[in-house]
CSV table of C-alpha atoms in Angstrom, one decimal:
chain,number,residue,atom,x,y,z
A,1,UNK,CA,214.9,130.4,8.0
A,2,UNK,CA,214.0,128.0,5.1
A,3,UNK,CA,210.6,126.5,4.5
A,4,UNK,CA,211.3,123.4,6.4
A,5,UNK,CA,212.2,124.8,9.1
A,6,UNK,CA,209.5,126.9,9.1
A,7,UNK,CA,207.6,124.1,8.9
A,8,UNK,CA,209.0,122.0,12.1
A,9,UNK,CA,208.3,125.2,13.7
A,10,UNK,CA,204.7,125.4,13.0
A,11,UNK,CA,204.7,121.2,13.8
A,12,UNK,CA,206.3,122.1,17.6
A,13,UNK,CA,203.6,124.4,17.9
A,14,UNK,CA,200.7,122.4,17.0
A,15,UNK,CA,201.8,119.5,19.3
A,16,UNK,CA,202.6,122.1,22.4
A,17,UNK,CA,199.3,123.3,21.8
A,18,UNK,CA,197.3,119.8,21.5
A,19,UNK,CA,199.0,118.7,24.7
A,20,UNK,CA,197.1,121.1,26.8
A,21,UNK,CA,193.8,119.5,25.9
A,22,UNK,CA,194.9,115.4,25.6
A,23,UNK,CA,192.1,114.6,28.3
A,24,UNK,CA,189.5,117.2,26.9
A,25,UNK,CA,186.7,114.9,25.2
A,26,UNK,CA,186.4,116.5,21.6
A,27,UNK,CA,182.6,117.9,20.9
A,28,UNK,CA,180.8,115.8,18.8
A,29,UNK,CA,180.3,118.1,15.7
A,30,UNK,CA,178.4,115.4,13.4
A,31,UNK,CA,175.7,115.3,16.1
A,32,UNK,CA,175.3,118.8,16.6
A,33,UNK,CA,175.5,119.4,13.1
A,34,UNK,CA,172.2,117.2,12.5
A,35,UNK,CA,170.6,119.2,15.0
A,36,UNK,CA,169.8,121.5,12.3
A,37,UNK,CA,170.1,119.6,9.4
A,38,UNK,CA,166.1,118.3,8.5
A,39,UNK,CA,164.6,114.5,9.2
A,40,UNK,CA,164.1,113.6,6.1
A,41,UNK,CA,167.5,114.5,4.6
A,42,UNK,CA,169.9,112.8,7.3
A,43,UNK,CA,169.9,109.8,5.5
A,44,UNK,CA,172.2,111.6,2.2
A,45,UNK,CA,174.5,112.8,4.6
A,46,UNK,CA,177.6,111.0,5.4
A,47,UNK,CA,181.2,111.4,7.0
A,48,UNK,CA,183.0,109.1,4.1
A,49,UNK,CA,184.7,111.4,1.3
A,50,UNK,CA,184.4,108.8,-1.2
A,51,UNK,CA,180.6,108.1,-0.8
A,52,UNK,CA,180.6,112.3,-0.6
A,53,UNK,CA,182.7,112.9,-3.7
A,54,UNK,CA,180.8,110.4,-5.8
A,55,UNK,CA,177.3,112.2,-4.9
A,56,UNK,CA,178.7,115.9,-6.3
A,57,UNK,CA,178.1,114.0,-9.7
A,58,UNK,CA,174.4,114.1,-8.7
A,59,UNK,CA,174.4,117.8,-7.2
A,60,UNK,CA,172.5,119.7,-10.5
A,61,UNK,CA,169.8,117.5,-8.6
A,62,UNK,CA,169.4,119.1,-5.8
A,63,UNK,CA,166.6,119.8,-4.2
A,64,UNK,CA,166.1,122.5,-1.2
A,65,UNK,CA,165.1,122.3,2.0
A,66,UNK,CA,161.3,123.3,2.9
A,67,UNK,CA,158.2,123.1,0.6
A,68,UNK,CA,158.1,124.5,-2.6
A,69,UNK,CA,155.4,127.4,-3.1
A,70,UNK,CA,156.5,128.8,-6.4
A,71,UNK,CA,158.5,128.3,-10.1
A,72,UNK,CA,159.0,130.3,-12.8
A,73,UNK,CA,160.9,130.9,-16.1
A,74,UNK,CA,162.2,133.9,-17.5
A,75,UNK,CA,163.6,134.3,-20.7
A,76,UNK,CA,164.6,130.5,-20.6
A,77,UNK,CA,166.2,130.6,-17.1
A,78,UNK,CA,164.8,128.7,-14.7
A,79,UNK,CA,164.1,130.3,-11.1
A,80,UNK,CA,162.6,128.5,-8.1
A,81,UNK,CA,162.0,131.4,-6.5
A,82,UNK,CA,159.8,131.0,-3.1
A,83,UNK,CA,160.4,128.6,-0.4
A,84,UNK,CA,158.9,127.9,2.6
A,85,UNK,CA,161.7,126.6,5.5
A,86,UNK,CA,160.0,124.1,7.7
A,87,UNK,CA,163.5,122.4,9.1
A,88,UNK,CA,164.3,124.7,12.2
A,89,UNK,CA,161.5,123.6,14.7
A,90,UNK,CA,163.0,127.1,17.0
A,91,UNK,CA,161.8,129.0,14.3
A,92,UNK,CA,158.7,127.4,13.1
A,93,UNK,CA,156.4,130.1,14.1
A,94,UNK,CA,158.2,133.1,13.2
A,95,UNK,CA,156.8,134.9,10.7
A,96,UNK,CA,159.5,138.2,10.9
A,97,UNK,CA,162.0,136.6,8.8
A,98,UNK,CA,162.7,137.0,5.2
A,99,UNK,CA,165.7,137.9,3.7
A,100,UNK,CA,166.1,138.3,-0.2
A,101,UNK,CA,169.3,138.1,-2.4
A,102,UNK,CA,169.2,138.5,-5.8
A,103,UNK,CA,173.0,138.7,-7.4
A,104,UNK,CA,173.9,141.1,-9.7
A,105,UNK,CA,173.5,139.2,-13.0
A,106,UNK,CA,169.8,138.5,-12.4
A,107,UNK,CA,168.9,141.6,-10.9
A,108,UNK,CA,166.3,143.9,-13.4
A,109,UNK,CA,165.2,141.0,-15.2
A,110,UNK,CA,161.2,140.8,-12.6
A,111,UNK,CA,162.6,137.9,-10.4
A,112,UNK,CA,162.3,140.0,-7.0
A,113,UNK,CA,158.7,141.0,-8.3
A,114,UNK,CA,157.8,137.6,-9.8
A,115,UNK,CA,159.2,136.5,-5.6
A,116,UNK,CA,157.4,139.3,-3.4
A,117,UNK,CA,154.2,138.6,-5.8
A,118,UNK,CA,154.1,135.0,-4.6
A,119,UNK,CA,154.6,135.6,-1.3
A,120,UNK,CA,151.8,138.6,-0.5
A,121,UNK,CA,149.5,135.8,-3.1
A,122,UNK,CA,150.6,132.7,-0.3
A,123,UNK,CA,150.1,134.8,2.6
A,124,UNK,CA,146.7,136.6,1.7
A,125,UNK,CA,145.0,133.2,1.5
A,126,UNK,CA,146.0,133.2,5.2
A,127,UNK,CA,143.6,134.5,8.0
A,128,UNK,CA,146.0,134.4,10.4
A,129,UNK,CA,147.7,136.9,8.8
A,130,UNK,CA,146.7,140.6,9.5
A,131,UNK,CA,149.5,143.0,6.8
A,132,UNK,CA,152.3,142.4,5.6
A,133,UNK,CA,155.1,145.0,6.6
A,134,UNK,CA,159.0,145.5,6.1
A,135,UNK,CA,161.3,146.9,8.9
A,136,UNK,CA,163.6,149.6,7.6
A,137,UNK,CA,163.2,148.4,4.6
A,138,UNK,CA,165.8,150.2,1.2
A,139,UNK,CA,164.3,152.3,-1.6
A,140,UNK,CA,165.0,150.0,-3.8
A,141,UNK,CA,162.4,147.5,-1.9
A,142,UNK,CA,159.7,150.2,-1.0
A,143,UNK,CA,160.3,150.9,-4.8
A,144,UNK,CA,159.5,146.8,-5.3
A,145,UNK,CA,156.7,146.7,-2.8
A,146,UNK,CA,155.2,149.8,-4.2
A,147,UNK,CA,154.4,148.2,-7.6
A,148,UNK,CA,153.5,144.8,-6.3
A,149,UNK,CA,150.7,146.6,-3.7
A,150,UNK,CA,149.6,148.2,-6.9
A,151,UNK,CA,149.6,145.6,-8.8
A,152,UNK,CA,147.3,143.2,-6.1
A,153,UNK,CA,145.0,146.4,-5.8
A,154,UNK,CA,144.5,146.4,-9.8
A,155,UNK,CA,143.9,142.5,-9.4
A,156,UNK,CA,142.0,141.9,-6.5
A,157,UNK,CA,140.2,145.5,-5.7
A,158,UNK,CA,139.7,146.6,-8.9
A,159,UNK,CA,135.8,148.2,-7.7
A,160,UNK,CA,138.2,150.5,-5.2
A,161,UNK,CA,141.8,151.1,-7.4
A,162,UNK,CA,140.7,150.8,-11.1
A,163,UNK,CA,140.9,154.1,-12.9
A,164,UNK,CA,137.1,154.6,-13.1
A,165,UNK,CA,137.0,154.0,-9.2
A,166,UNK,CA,140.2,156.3,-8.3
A,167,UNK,CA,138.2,159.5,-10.3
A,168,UNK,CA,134.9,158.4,-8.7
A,169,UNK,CA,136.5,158.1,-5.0
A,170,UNK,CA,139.2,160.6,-4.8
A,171,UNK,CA,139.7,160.0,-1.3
A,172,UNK,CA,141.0,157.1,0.7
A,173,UNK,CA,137.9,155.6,2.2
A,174,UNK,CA,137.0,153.2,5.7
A,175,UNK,CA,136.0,150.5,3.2
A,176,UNK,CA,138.7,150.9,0.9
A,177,UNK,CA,141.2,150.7,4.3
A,178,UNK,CA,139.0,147.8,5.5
A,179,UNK,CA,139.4,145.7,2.7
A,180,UNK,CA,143.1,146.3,1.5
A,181,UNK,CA,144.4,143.9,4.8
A,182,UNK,CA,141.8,141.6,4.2
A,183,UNK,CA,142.6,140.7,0.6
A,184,UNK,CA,145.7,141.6,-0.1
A,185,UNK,CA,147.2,142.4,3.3
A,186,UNK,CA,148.4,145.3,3.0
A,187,UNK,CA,149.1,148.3,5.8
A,188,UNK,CA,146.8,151.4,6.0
A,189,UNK,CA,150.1,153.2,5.2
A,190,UNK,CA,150.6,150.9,1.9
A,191,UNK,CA,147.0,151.2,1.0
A,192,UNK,CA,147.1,155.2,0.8
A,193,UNK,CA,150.4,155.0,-1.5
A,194,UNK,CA,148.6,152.6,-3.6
A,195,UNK,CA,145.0,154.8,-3.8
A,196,UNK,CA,147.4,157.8,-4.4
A,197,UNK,CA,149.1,156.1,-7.1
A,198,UNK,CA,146.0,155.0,-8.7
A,199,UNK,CA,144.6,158.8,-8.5
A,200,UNK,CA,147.5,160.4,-10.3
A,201,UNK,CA,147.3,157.1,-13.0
A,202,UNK,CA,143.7,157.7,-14.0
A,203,UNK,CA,144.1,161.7,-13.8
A,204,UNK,CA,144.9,163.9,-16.9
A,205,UNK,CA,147.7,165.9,-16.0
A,206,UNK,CA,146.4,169.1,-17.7
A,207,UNK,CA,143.7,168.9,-15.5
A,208,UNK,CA,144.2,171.8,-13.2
A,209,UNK,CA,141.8,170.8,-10.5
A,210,UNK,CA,142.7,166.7,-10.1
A,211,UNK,CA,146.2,167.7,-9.9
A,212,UNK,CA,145.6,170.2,-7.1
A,213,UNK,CA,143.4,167.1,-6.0
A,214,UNK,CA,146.7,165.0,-6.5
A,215,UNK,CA,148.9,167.3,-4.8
A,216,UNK,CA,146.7,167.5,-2.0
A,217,UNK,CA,147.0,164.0,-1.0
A,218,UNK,CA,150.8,163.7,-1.5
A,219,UNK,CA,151.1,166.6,1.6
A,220,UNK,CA,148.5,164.8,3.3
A,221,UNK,CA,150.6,161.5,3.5
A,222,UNK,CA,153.7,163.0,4.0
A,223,UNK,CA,152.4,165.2,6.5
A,224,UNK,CA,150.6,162.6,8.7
A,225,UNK,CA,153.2,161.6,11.1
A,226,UNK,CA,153.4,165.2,12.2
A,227,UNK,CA,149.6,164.8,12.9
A,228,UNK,CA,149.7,164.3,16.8
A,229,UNK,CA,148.7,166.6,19.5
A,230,UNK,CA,150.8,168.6,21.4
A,231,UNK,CA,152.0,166.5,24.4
A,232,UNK,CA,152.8,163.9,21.6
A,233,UNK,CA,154.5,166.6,19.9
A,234,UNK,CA,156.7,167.7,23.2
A,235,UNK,CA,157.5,164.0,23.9
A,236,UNK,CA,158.8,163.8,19.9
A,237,UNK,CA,162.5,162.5,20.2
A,238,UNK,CA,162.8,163.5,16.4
A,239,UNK,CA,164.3,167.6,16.3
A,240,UNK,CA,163.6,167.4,12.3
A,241,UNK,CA,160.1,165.9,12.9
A,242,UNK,CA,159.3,168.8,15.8
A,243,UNK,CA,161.1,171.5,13.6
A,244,UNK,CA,158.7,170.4,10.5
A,245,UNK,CA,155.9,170.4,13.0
A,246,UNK,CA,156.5,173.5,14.2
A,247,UNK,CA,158.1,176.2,11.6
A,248,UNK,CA,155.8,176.8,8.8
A,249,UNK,CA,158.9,177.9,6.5
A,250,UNK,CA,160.4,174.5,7.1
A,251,UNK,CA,157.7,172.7,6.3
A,252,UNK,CA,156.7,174.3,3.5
A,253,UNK,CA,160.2,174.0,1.7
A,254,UNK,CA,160.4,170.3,2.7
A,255,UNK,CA,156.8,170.0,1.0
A,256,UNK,CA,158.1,171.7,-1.9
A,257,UNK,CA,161.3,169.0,-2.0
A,258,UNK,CA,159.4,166.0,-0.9
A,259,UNK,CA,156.5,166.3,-3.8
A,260,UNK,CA,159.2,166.5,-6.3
A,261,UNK,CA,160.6,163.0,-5.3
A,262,UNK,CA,157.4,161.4,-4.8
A,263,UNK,CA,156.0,162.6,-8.3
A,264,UNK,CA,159.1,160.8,-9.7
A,265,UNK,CA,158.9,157.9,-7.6
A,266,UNK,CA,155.1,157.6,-8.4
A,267,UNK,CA,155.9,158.1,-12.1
A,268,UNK,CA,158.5,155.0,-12.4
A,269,UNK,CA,156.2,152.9,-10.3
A,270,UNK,CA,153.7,153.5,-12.7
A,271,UNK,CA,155.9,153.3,-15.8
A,272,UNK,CA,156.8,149.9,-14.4
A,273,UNK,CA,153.5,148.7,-13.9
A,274,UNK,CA,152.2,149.2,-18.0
A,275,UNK,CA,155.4,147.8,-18.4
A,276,UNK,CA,154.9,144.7,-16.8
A,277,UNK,CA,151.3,144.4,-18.0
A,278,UNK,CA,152.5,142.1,-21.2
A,279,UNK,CA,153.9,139.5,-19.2
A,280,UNK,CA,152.9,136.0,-19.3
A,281,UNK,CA,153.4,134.9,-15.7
A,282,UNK,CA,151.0,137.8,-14.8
């Protein structure tokens, strides 16, 4: 079969087909379509090509949907980097929803810390806000979070996370859980990685005692899940949480594993952070 008739073919077809819906009224697609589509944009659109093809000439103009909170510049590239969507009235009061993308050519250039900074800086001025928290969230964001929660401690709580207050108060304190939410919303969970963090920064590491001190901690976070009593513990769902809970062996060799990785983590958080210190958009 050549390509015309191949084609004829595929022509039958498509008129077989349309025949069986000739009286079906066709949806209205342009209507539904500015459904979602905000107010005060409906005006550019259009359904003609040529008004359409003449406007691409325009598009390096574009501007986004929603409210702009934040722009930057790094190294001569220019990021808006936070926006606020205010079109989808379903969704208006949702605050569950964020999703960010950065592609591979602008990844490890501070653009997802320069973004989650603004947003925990927008929302904090926000009583209605209580924390700040991330479902199932990837290492490489718990990574991200980790230096940003730091970094807002440093800012904002320095009498509670500076180096002179992490020796003073070596142990996370009411106040110190108090005030973390109400300044820079962070979770009691965040708020004992960040004090921990800030111990093991002002500490000497040839100091025998502070990094028994230091050690001491790390168990104690990793440890506090399995802190429930025992009908809790008989309920537990989780046969590697009840195991650990349970088998002294076990949980001493996953202490053993676990400091190791939160040492290093702690240590390229912190690394990071100096690193970051020099930067004008600070």
């Amino acid at each position: 079969m050549d390509l015309n008739e191949q084609a004829n073919e595929v022509i039958a077809f498509e008129l077989i087909r349309s025949e069986k819906y000739v009286n079906n009224e066709a949806d209205d697609l342009i209507e539904s379509l500015n459904q979602w589509i905000p107010s005060t944009t409906t005006t550019t659109t259009t359904t003609n090509l040529d008004l359409f093809l003449s406007k691409l000439k325009n598009e390096n103009e574009y501007a986004p949907f929603g409210e702009q909170i934040l722009s930057c510049e790094l190294n001569g590239e220019k990021s808006t980097s936070y926006l606020i969507n205010r079109v989808n009235q379903n969704f208006c009061d949702d605050k569950n929803s964020l999703n960010v993308l950065i592609l591979p050519p602008y990844q490890r250039k501070g653009h997802g810390r320069r973004l989650l900074t603004a947003i925990y800086n927008d929302l904090r001025k926000d009583s209605r806000v209580q924390d700040i928290t991330a479902e199932d969230p990837s290492d490489e964001f718990v990574a991200l979070r980790d230096l940003v929660a730091l970094e807002l401690c440093h800012k904002y709580l320095p009498d509670f996370f500076s180096k002179e207050a992490s020796i003073k108060m070596n142990r996370l304190t009411k106040e110190m859980i108090d005030k973390a939410p109400d300044i820079s919303k962070l979770t009691k969970q965040e708020t004992r990685r960040v004090h921990v963090m800030c111990f093991y920064q002002a500490i000497n590491e040839n100091d025998e005692k502070k990094m028994k001190r230091f050690r001491l901690l790390v168990k104690q976070r990793l440890f506090e899940p399995l802190q429930f009593d025992k009908r809790r513990r008989l309920r537990s769902a989780d046969p590697a949480l009840e195991a650990l809970a349970t088998d002294p062996e076990k949980r001493k060799k996953y202490s053993a594993t676990q400091y190791e990785y939160v040492l290093e983590h702690y240590e390229n958080i912190l690394r990071a952070f100096d690193k970051y210190q020099d930067r004008l958009y600070n």
